[in-house]
Amino acid sequence: MTNTTLVQTANSAETSENSLKKPLLGVNIDHVATLRQARGVSYPSPLAAALLCEKAGADGITIHLREDRRHIQDADVYDIAEQLTTRMNLEMAATTEMLEIAGKVKPFWVCLVPEKRAELTTEGGLDVSSQIPWLTDYIAKLQAVGIKVSLFIDPEDKQIAAAVSCGADAIELHTGAYAEASLASDVDKMNDELTRIRQAVRTAQDANSSMLINAGHGLTRDNVKEIAQIDGIYELNIGHALIADAIFVGLEQAVVMMKSAMHQIV
Ligand code: PXP
């Protein structure tokens, strides 16, 4: 599939898919590559995983090309972009190297994230407010070649205002603190974090009604419902817990189960 076809498919998908006002599911398949890289072999294939997720109802596929290439490799990005029928969300740091790669791959979305070499996963949101000039220019360069840009931020007013001022097409609210509280069964903290995320959604809607609002990080079948029910959330990006479920039930069933948990079918 050509890049132009990809964008056309994604545009038509975007208008129809979310018409039920239920959040879409973007599946992050980085950990399929983590398993492959652990042995330095050619399996399991992130491409095959992406296609299976789509077949099972994923609305998009997220991959993070990290500077240290610890899981997804450059060839994965190109192979997956070539064959996806939904949308690729390419997570990356706002570096010159990644700008060049994104310009060649032309994913539907780029999500800019902070990156630290020593971290196990993306730890906090991007500090947009301290780098507005750099990010404004960076985002404009991506948008100039037809890529929509999302910024992964903590649910804070300061970061939301900065994302709007940089011209981002979307924000992705970091749900990590909520997810950690849920794993610790800390109900008070969960409720505080839910309030913070709900308030952030309202703030973002008030600041720019055309900016899409996504959320993700640490979401599981047990804690996703409360986030999925927040009015105004467009898409949830979920990886680790879904891939973990897949070990027991298979990838397609894991996608179906996550969508059910999001949409309260079971
Ligand atoms: N969104 C962003 C921006 C991320 O960096 C990650 C982790 O790669 C996720 C969502 C998915 O988080 P998890 O793997 O914990 O579901």
mmCIF file of C-alpha atoms and ligand atoms in Angstrom:
data_model
loop_
_atom_site.group_PDB
_atom_site.id
_atom_site.type_symbol
_atom_site.label_atom_id
_atom_site.label_comp_id
_atom_site.label_asym_id
_atom_site.label_seq_id
_atom_site.Cartn_x
_atom_site.Cartn_y
_atom_site.Cartn_z
ATOM 1 C CA MET A 1 0.000 0.000 0.000
ATOM 2 C CA THR A 2 1.354 3.442 -0.890
ATOM 3 C CA ASN A 3 1.593 6.238 1.632
ATOM 4 C CA THR A 4 -1.115 8.181 -0.170
ATOM 5 C CA THR A 5 -3.468 5.221 0.036
ATOM 6 C CA LEU A 6 -2.625 4.863 3.707
ATOM 7 C CA VAL A 7 -3.595 8.450 4.429
ATOM 8 C CA GLN A 8 -6.808 8.163 2.442
ATOM 9 C CA THR A 9 -7.760 4.957 4.249
ATOM 10 C CA ALA A 10 -7.006 6.564 7.574
ATOM 11 C CA ASN A 11 -9.017 9.678 6.806
ATOM 12 C CA SER A 12 -12.127 7.751 5.877
ATOM 13 C CA ALA A 13 -11.601 5.437 8.842
ATOM 14 C CA GLU A 14 -11.336 8.409 11.155
ATOM 15 C CA THR A 15 -14.707 9.862 10.246
ATOM 16 C CA SER A 16 -16.611 6.590 10.545
ATOM 17 C CA GLU A 17 -14.785 4.597 13.250
ATOM 18 C CA ASN A 18 -15.323 6.959 16.136
ATOM 19 C CA SER A 19 -18.901 7.850 15.274
ATOM 20 C CA LEU A 20 -20.213 5.725 18.158
ATOM 21 C CA LYS A 21 -18.326 8.016 20.579
ATOM 22 C CA LYS A 22 -16.478 5.086 22.029
ATOM 23 C CA PRO A 23 -12.719 5.460 22.220
ATOM 24 C CA LEU A 24 -10.700 3.723 19.559
ATOM 25 C CA LEU A 25 -8.035 1.176 20.466
ATOM 26 C CA GLY A 26 -4.487 1.651 19.278
ATOM 27 C CA VAL A 27 -2.415 -1.433 20.044
ATOM 28 C CA ASN A 28 1.223 -0.904 20.928
ATOM 29 C CA ILE A 29 3.177 -3.935 19.685
ATOM 30 C CA ASP A 30 6.643 -2.925 20.931
ATOM 31 C CA HIS A 31 6.782 -5.912 23.249
ATOM 32 C CA VAL A 32 6.493 -8.386 20.410
ATOM 33 C CA ALA A 33 9.789 -6.904 19.261
ATOM 34 C CA THR A 34 11.123 -6.974 22.850
ATOM 35 C CA LEU A 35 10.674 -10.755 22.862
ATOM 36 C CA ARG A 36 12.422 -11.092 19.509
ATOM 37 C CA GLN A 37 15.327 -8.864 20.535
ATOM 38 C CA ALA A 38 15.804 -10.838 23.767
ATOM 39 C CA ARG A 39 17.214 -13.660 21.623
ATOM 40 C CA GLY A 40 18.379 -11.687 18.611
ATOM 41 C CA VAL A 41 16.386 -13.933 16.292
ATOM 42 C CA SER A 42 13.792 -13.210 13.600
ATOM 43 C CA TYR A 43 10.655 -14.213 15.520
ATOM 44 C CA PRO A 44 8.075 -13.270 16.704
ATOM 45 C CA SER A 45 7.293 -10.872 13.879
ATOM 46 C CA PRO A 46 5.951 -7.429 14.860
ATOM 47 C CA LEU A 47 4.489 -7.135 11.366
ATOM 48 C CA ALA A 48 2.504 -10.367 11.749
ATOM 49 C CA ALA A 49 1.361 -9.130 15.170
ATOM 50 C CA ALA A 50 0.237 -5.797 13.732
ATOM 51 C CA LEU A 51 -1.801 -7.486 11.027
ATOM 52 C CA LEU A 52 -3.415 -9.882 13.518
ATOM 53 C CA CYS A 53 -4.338 -6.984 15.805
ATOM 54 C CA GLU A 54 -5.973 -5.199 12.878
ATOM 55 C CA LYS A 55 -7.862 -8.355 11.948
ATOM 56 C CA ALA A 56 -9.143 -8.604 15.529
ATOM 57 C CA GLY A 57 -10.445 -5.033 15.507
ATOM 58 C CA ALA A 58 -7.582 -2.753 16.529
ATOM 59 C CA ASP A 59 -8.186 0.724 15.154
ATOM 60 C CA GLY A 60 -4.514 1.530 14.809
ATOM 61 C CA ILE A 61 -1.037 0.234 15.561
ATOM 62 C CA THR A 62 1.492 2.044 17.710
ATOM 63 C CA ILE A 63 5.230 1.415 17.589
ATOM 64 C CA HIS A 64 8.003 3.269 19.361
ATOM 65 C CA LEU A 65 11.281 3.553 17.517
ATOM 66 C CA ARG A 66 13.605 4.291 20.400
ATOM 67 C CA GLU A 67 16.979 5.898 20.007
ATOM 68 C CA ASP A 68 18.621 2.749 21.473
ATOM 69 C CA ARG A 69 16.532 0.432 19.209
ATOM 70 C CA ARG A 70 15.830 -1.825 22.181
ATOM 71 C CA HIS A 71 12.706 -3.311 20.581
ATOM 72 C CA ILE A 72 11.348 -1.933 17.297
ATOM 73 C CA GLN A 73 13.992 -1.721 14.549
ATOM 74 C CA ASP A 74 14.041 0.583 11.543
ATOM 75 C CA ALA A 75 13.096 -2.256 9.171
ATOM 76 C CA ASP A 76 9.988 -3.000 11.293
ATOM 77 C CA VAL A 77 8.782 0.558 10.839
ATOM 78 C CA TYR A 78 9.047 0.404 7.050
ATOM 79 C CA ASP A 79 7.581 -3.135 6.784
ATOM 80 C CA ILE A 80 4.612 -2.306 8.994
ATOM 81 C CA ALA A 81 3.914 1.023 7.265
ATOM 82 C CA GLU A 82 3.806 -0.792 3.946
ATOM 83 C CA GLN A 83 1.147 -3.294 5.004
ATOM 84 C CA LEU A 84 -1.102 -1.641 7.589
ATOM 85 C CA THR A 85 -4.678 -1.032 6.576
ATOM 86 C CA THR A 86 -5.512 1.118 9.611
ATOM 87 C CA ARG A 87 -3.178 3.829 10.900
ATOM 88 C CA MET A 88 0.352 3.801 12.185
ATOM 89 C CA ASN A 89 1.116 5.890 15.250
ATOM 90 C CA LEU A 90 4.897 6.231 15.347
ATOM 91 C CA GLU A 91 6.135 7.187 18.802
ATOM 92 C CA MET A 92 9.505 8.874 18.791
ATOM 93 C CA ALA A 93 11.673 11.468 20.468
ATOM 94 C CA ALA A 94 11.796 14.909 18.846
ATOM 95 C CA THR A 95 15.283 14.456 17.401
ATOM 96 C CA THR A 96 16.747 15.264 14.004
ATOM 97 C CA GLU A 97 17.337 11.558 13.299
ATOM 98 C CA MET A 98 13.695 10.683 13.955
ATOM 99 C CA LEU A 99 12.426 13.612 11.887
ATOM 100 C CA GLU A 100 14.291 12.216 8.916
ATOM 101 C CA ILE A 101 12.902 8.700 9.434
ATOM 102 C CA ALA A 102 9.326 9.936 9.889
ATOM 103 C CA GLY A 103 9.667 11.966 6.698
ATOM 104 C CA LYS A 104 10.485 8.778 4.790
ATOM 105 C CA VAL A 105 7.887 6.521 6.459
ATOM 106 C CA LYS A 106 5.084 9.097 6.605
ATOM 107 C CA PRO A 107 3.016 7.424 9.340
ATOM 108 C CA PHE A 108 -0.504 8.767 9.811
ATOM 109 C CA TRP A 109 0.408 9.897 13.338
ATOM 110 C CA VAL A 110 3.646 10.737 15.054
ATOM 111 C CA CYS A 111 3.461 10.875 18.833
ATOM 112 C CA LEU A 112 6.351 12.795 20.365
ATOM 113 C CA VAL A 113 7.540 11.320 23.647
ATOM 114 C CA PRO A 114 10.407 12.033 26.034
ATOM 115 C CA GLU A 115 13.139 9.412 26.067
ATOM 116 C CA LYS A 116 15.721 8.510 28.648
ATOM 117 C CA ARG A 117 18.139 5.697 27.920
ATOM 118 C CA ALA A 118 17.970 4.137 31.381
ATOM 119 C CA GLU A 119 14.179 4.059 31.691
ATOM 120 C CA LEU A 120 12.223 0.795 31.464
ATOM 121 C CA THR A 121 9.372 2.541 29.665
ATOM 122 C CA THR A 122 8.330 6.123 28.920
ATOM 123 C CA GLU A 123 8.325 7.503 32.442
ATOM 124 C CA GLY A 124 6.759 10.923 32.278
ATOM 125 C CA GLY A 125 5.107 13.150 29.746
ATOM 126 C CA LEU A 126 6.978 15.394 27.359
ATOM 127 C CA ASP A 127 7.873 18.758 28.892
ATOM 128 C CA VAL A 128 6.333 20.783 26.074
ATOM 129 C CA SER A 129 6.235 24.063 27.978
ATOM 130 C CA SER A 130 10.035 24.285 28.251
ATOM 131 C CA GLN A 131 10.652 23.730 24.522
ATOM 132 C CA ILE A 132 7.867 25.543 22.702
ATOM 133 C CA PRO A 133 10.010 27.102 19.921
ATOM 134 C CA TRP A 134 11.782 23.795 19.073
ATOM 135 C CA LEU A 135 8.557 21.774 19.135
ATOM 136 C CA THR A 136 6.554 24.334 17.147
ATOM 137 C CA ASP A 137 9.108 24.149 14.375
ATOM 138 C CA TYR A 138 9.428 20.351 14.635
ATOM 139 C CA ILE A 139 5.664 19.801 14.502
ATOM 140 C CA ALA A 140 5.322 22.140 11.509
ATOM 141 C CA LYS A 141 7.957 20.121 9.616
ATOM 142 C CA LEU A 142 6.035 16.871 10.214
ATOM 143 C CA GLN A 143 2.706 18.459 9.312
ATOM 144 C CA ALA A 144 4.227 19.889 6.129
ATOM 145 C CA VAL A 145 4.679 16.325 4.818
ATOM 146 C CA GLY A 146 1.156 15.303 5.818
ATOM 147 C CA ILE A 147 1.804 13.718 9.224
ATOM 148 C CA LYS A 148 -0.506 14.482 12.132
ATOM 149 C CA VAL A 149 1.277 15.106 15.411
ATOM 150 C CA SER A 150 0.332 14.118 18.927
ATOM 151 C CA LEU A 151 2.203 15.066 22.107
ATOM 152 C CA PHE A 152 2.410 12.663 25.046
ATOM 153 C CA ILE A 153 1.944 14.863 28.105
ATOM 154 C CA ASP A 154 1.086 14.682 31.758
ATOM 155 C CA PRO A 155 -2.474 15.847 32.496
ATOM 156 C CA GLU A 156 -1.381 19.353 33.505
ATOM 157 C CA ASP A 157 -2.809 22.721 32.423
ATOM 158 C CA LYS A 158 0.646 24.090 31.650
ATOM 159 C CA GLN A 159 1.451 21.253 29.237
ATOM 160 C CA ILE A 160 -1.970 21.377 27.580
ATOM 161 C CA ALA A 161 -1.633 25.115 26.925
ATOM 162 C CA ALA A 162 1.854 24.560 25.537
ATOM 163 C CA ALA A 163 0.638 21.738 23.238
ATOM 164 C CA VAL A 164 -2.057 24.029 21.856
ATOM 165 C CA SER A 165 0.421 26.820 21.302
ATOM 166 C CA CYS A 166 2.801 24.456 19.425
ATOM 167 C CA GLY A 167 0.036 23.551 16.975
ATOM 168 C CA ALA A 168 -0.305 19.862 17.901
ATOM 169 C CA ASP A 169 -3.164 17.939 16.245
ATOM 170 C CA ALA A 170 -3.646 15.810 19.359
ATOM 171 C CA ILE A 171 -2.424 15.204 22.861
ATOM 172 C CA GLU A 172 -2.063 11.842 24.560
ATOM 173 C CA LEU A 173 -2.653 12.118 28.289
ATOM 174 C CA HIS A 174 -0.270 10.023 30.394
ATOM 175 C CA THR A 175 -2.347 7.616 32.501
ATOM 176 C CA GLY A 176 0.665 6.079 34.263
ATOM 177 C CA ALA A 177 -0.040 7.538 37.704
ATOM 178 C CA TYR A 178 -3.653 6.317 37.529
ATOM 179 C CA ALA A 179 -2.472 2.872 36.401
ATOM 180 C CA GLU A 180 0.114 2.624 39.174
ATOM 181 C CA ALA A 181 -2.537 3.510 41.758
ATOM 182 C CA SER A 182 -4.808 0.829 40.323
ATOM 183 C CA LEU A 183 -2.070 -1.825 40.532
ATOM 184 C CA ALA A 184 -1.494 -0.800 44.154
ATOM 185 C CA SER A 185 -5.268 -0.932 44.795
ATOM 186 C CA ASP A 186 -5.027 2.648 46.092
ATOM 187 C CA VAL A 187 -8.597 3.746 45.453
ATOM 188 C CA ASP A 188 -8.163 7.299 46.769
ATOM 189 C CA LYS A 189 -5.183 7.911 44.528
ATOM 190 C CA MET A 190 -7.025 6.342 41.576
ATOM 191 C CA ASN A 191 -9.928 8.713 42.100
ATOM 192 C CA ASP A 192 -7.590 11.699 42.409
ATOM 193 C CA GLU A 193 -5.873 10.739 39.173
ATOM 194 C CA LEU A 194 -9.198 10.179 37.404
ATOM 195 C CA THR A 195 -10.298 13.639 38.471
ATOM 196 C CA ARG A 196 -7.023 15.061 37.154
ATOM 197 C CA ILE A 197 -7.450 13.302 33.787
ATOM 198 C CA ARG A 198 -11.120 14.334 33.458
ATOM 199 C CA GLN A 199 -10.181 17.933 34.238
ATOM 200 C CA ALA A 200 -7.353 17.787 31.684
ATOM 201 C CA VAL A 201 -9.786 16.592 29.004
ATOM 202 C CA ARG A 202 -12.095 19.529 29.756
ATOM 203 C CA THR A 203 -9.210 21.986 29.743
ATOM 204 C CA ALA A 204 -7.990 20.674 26.390
ATOM 205 C CA GLN A 205 -11.480 20.821 24.879
ATOM 206 C CA ASP A 206 -11.898 24.408 26.067
ATOM 207 C CA ALA A 207 -8.473 25.416 24.802
ATOM 208 C CA ASN A 208 -8.886 23.935 21.317
ATOM 209 C CA SER A 209 -12.023 22.072 20.369
ATOM 210 C CA SER A 210 -10.487 20.531 17.244
ATOM 211 C CA MET A 211 -7.496 18.975 19.007
ATOM 212 C CA LEU A 212 -7.978 15.227 19.558
ATOM 213 C CA ILE A 213 -7.451 13.839 23.048
ATOM 214 C CA ASN A 214 -5.951 10.386 23.445
ATOM 215 C CA ALA A 215 -4.747 8.616 26.574
ATOM 216 C CA GLY A 216 -2.521 5.732 27.488
ATOM 217 C CA HIS A 217 0.154 4.050 29.560
ATOM 218 C CA GLY A 218 -0.264 1.221 32.014
ATOM 219 C CA LEU A 219 -3.875 0.521 31.060
ATOM 220 C CA THR A 220 -5.161 -3.004 31.648
ATOM 221 C CA ARG A 221 -8.490 -4.777 31.257
ATOM 222 C CA ASP A 222 -9.072 -4.104 34.947
ATOM 223 C CA ASN A 223 -8.500 -0.359 34.945
ATOM 224 C CA VAL A 224 -9.372 0.742 31.405
ATOM 225 C CA LYS A 225 -13.125 1.167 31.831
ATOM 226 C CA GLU A 226 -12.960 4.368 33.888
ATOM 227 C CA ILE A 227 -10.645 6.014 31.369
ATOM 228 C CA ALA A 228 -12.617 4.777 28.347
ATOM 229 C CA GLN A 229 -15.790 6.270 29.810
ATOM 230 C CA ILE A 230 -14.404 9.799 29.992
ATOM 231 C CA ASP A 231 -16.318 11.816 27.463
ATOM 232 C CA GLY A 232 -14.024 13.368 24.882
ATOM 233 C CA ILE A 233 -11.313 10.724 24.767
ATOM 234 C CA TYR A 234 -10.693 9.749 21.168
ATOM 235 C CA GLU A 235 -8.275 6.815 21.388
ATOM 236 C CA LEU A 236 -6.497 4.704 23.979
ATOM 237 C CA ASN A 237 -3.040 3.328 23.280
ATOM 238 C CA ILE A 238 -2.429 0.062 25.064
ATOM 239 C CA GLY A 239 0.525 -2.288 24.837
ATOM 240 C CA HIS A 240 2.123 -4.140 27.718
ATOM 241 C CA ALA A 241 -0.973 -5.566 29.415
ATOM 242 C CA LEU A 242 -2.555 -6.562 26.114
ATOM 243 C CA ILE A 243 0.562 -8.391 24.920
ATOM 244 C CA ALA A 244 0.740 -10.055 28.351
ATOM 245 C CA ASP A 245 -2.881 -11.230 27.947
ATOM 246 C CA ALA A 246 -1.941 -12.599 24.529
ATOM 247 C CA ILE A 247 0.451 -15.096 26.134
ATOM 248 C CA PHE A 248 -2.564 -16.847 27.626
ATOM 249 C CA VAL A 249 -5.375 -16.223 25.155
ATOM 250 C CA GLY A 250 -3.678 -15.367 21.869
ATOM 251 C CA LEU A 251 -3.283 -11.947 20.315
ATOM 252 C CA GLU A 252 -6.599 -11.723 18.501
ATOM 253 C CA GLN A 253 -8.556 -12.687 21.589
ATOM 254 C CA ALA A 254 -6.518 -10.254 23.696
ATOM 255 C CA VAL A 255 -7.551 -7.417 21.367
ATOM 256 C CA VAL A 256 -11.197 -8.492 21.495
ATOM 257 C CA MET A 257 -11.074 -8.718 25.294
ATOM 258 C CA MET A 258 -9.497 -5.264 25.648
ATOM 259 C CA LYS A 259 -12.108 -3.714 23.376
ATOM 260 C CA SER A 260 -14.823 -5.423 25.389
ATOM 261 C CA ALA A 261 -13.359 -4.080 28.618
ATOM 262 C CA MET A 262 -13.196 -0.584 27.111
ATOM 263 C CA HIS A 263 -16.684 -0.687 25.737
ATOM 264 C CA GLN A 264 -18.322 -2.572 28.585
ATOM 265 C CA ILE A 265 -19.542 -5.420 26.374
ATOM 266 C CA VAL A 266 -18.713 -7.896 29.154
HETATM 267 N N1 PXP B 1 1.452 5.687 25.043
HETATM 268 C C1 PXP B 1 2.765 6.034 25.045
HETATM 269 C C2 PXP B 1 3.121 7.407 24.606
HETATM 270 C C3 PXP B 1 3.763 5.113 25.420
HETATM 271 O O1 PXP B 1 5.056 5.482 25.423
HETATM 272 C C4 PXP B 1 3.382 3.807 25.782
HETATM 273 C C5 PXP B 1 4.427 2.808 26.145
HETATM 274 O O2 PXP B 1 5.242 2.548 25.078
HETATM 275 C C6 PXP B 1 2.014 3.493 25.741
HETATM 276 C C7 PXP B 1 1.072 4.446 25.400
HETATM 277 C C8 PXP B 1 1.528 2.129 26.083
HETATM 278 O O3 PXP B 1 1.789 1.871 27.416
HETATM 279 P P1 PXP B 1 1.609 0.386 27.951
HETATM 280 O O4 PXP B 1 2.589 -0.463 27.210
HETATM 281 O O5 PXP B 1 1.916 0.515 29.396
HETATM 282 O O6 PXP B 1 0.193 -0.017 27.656
#
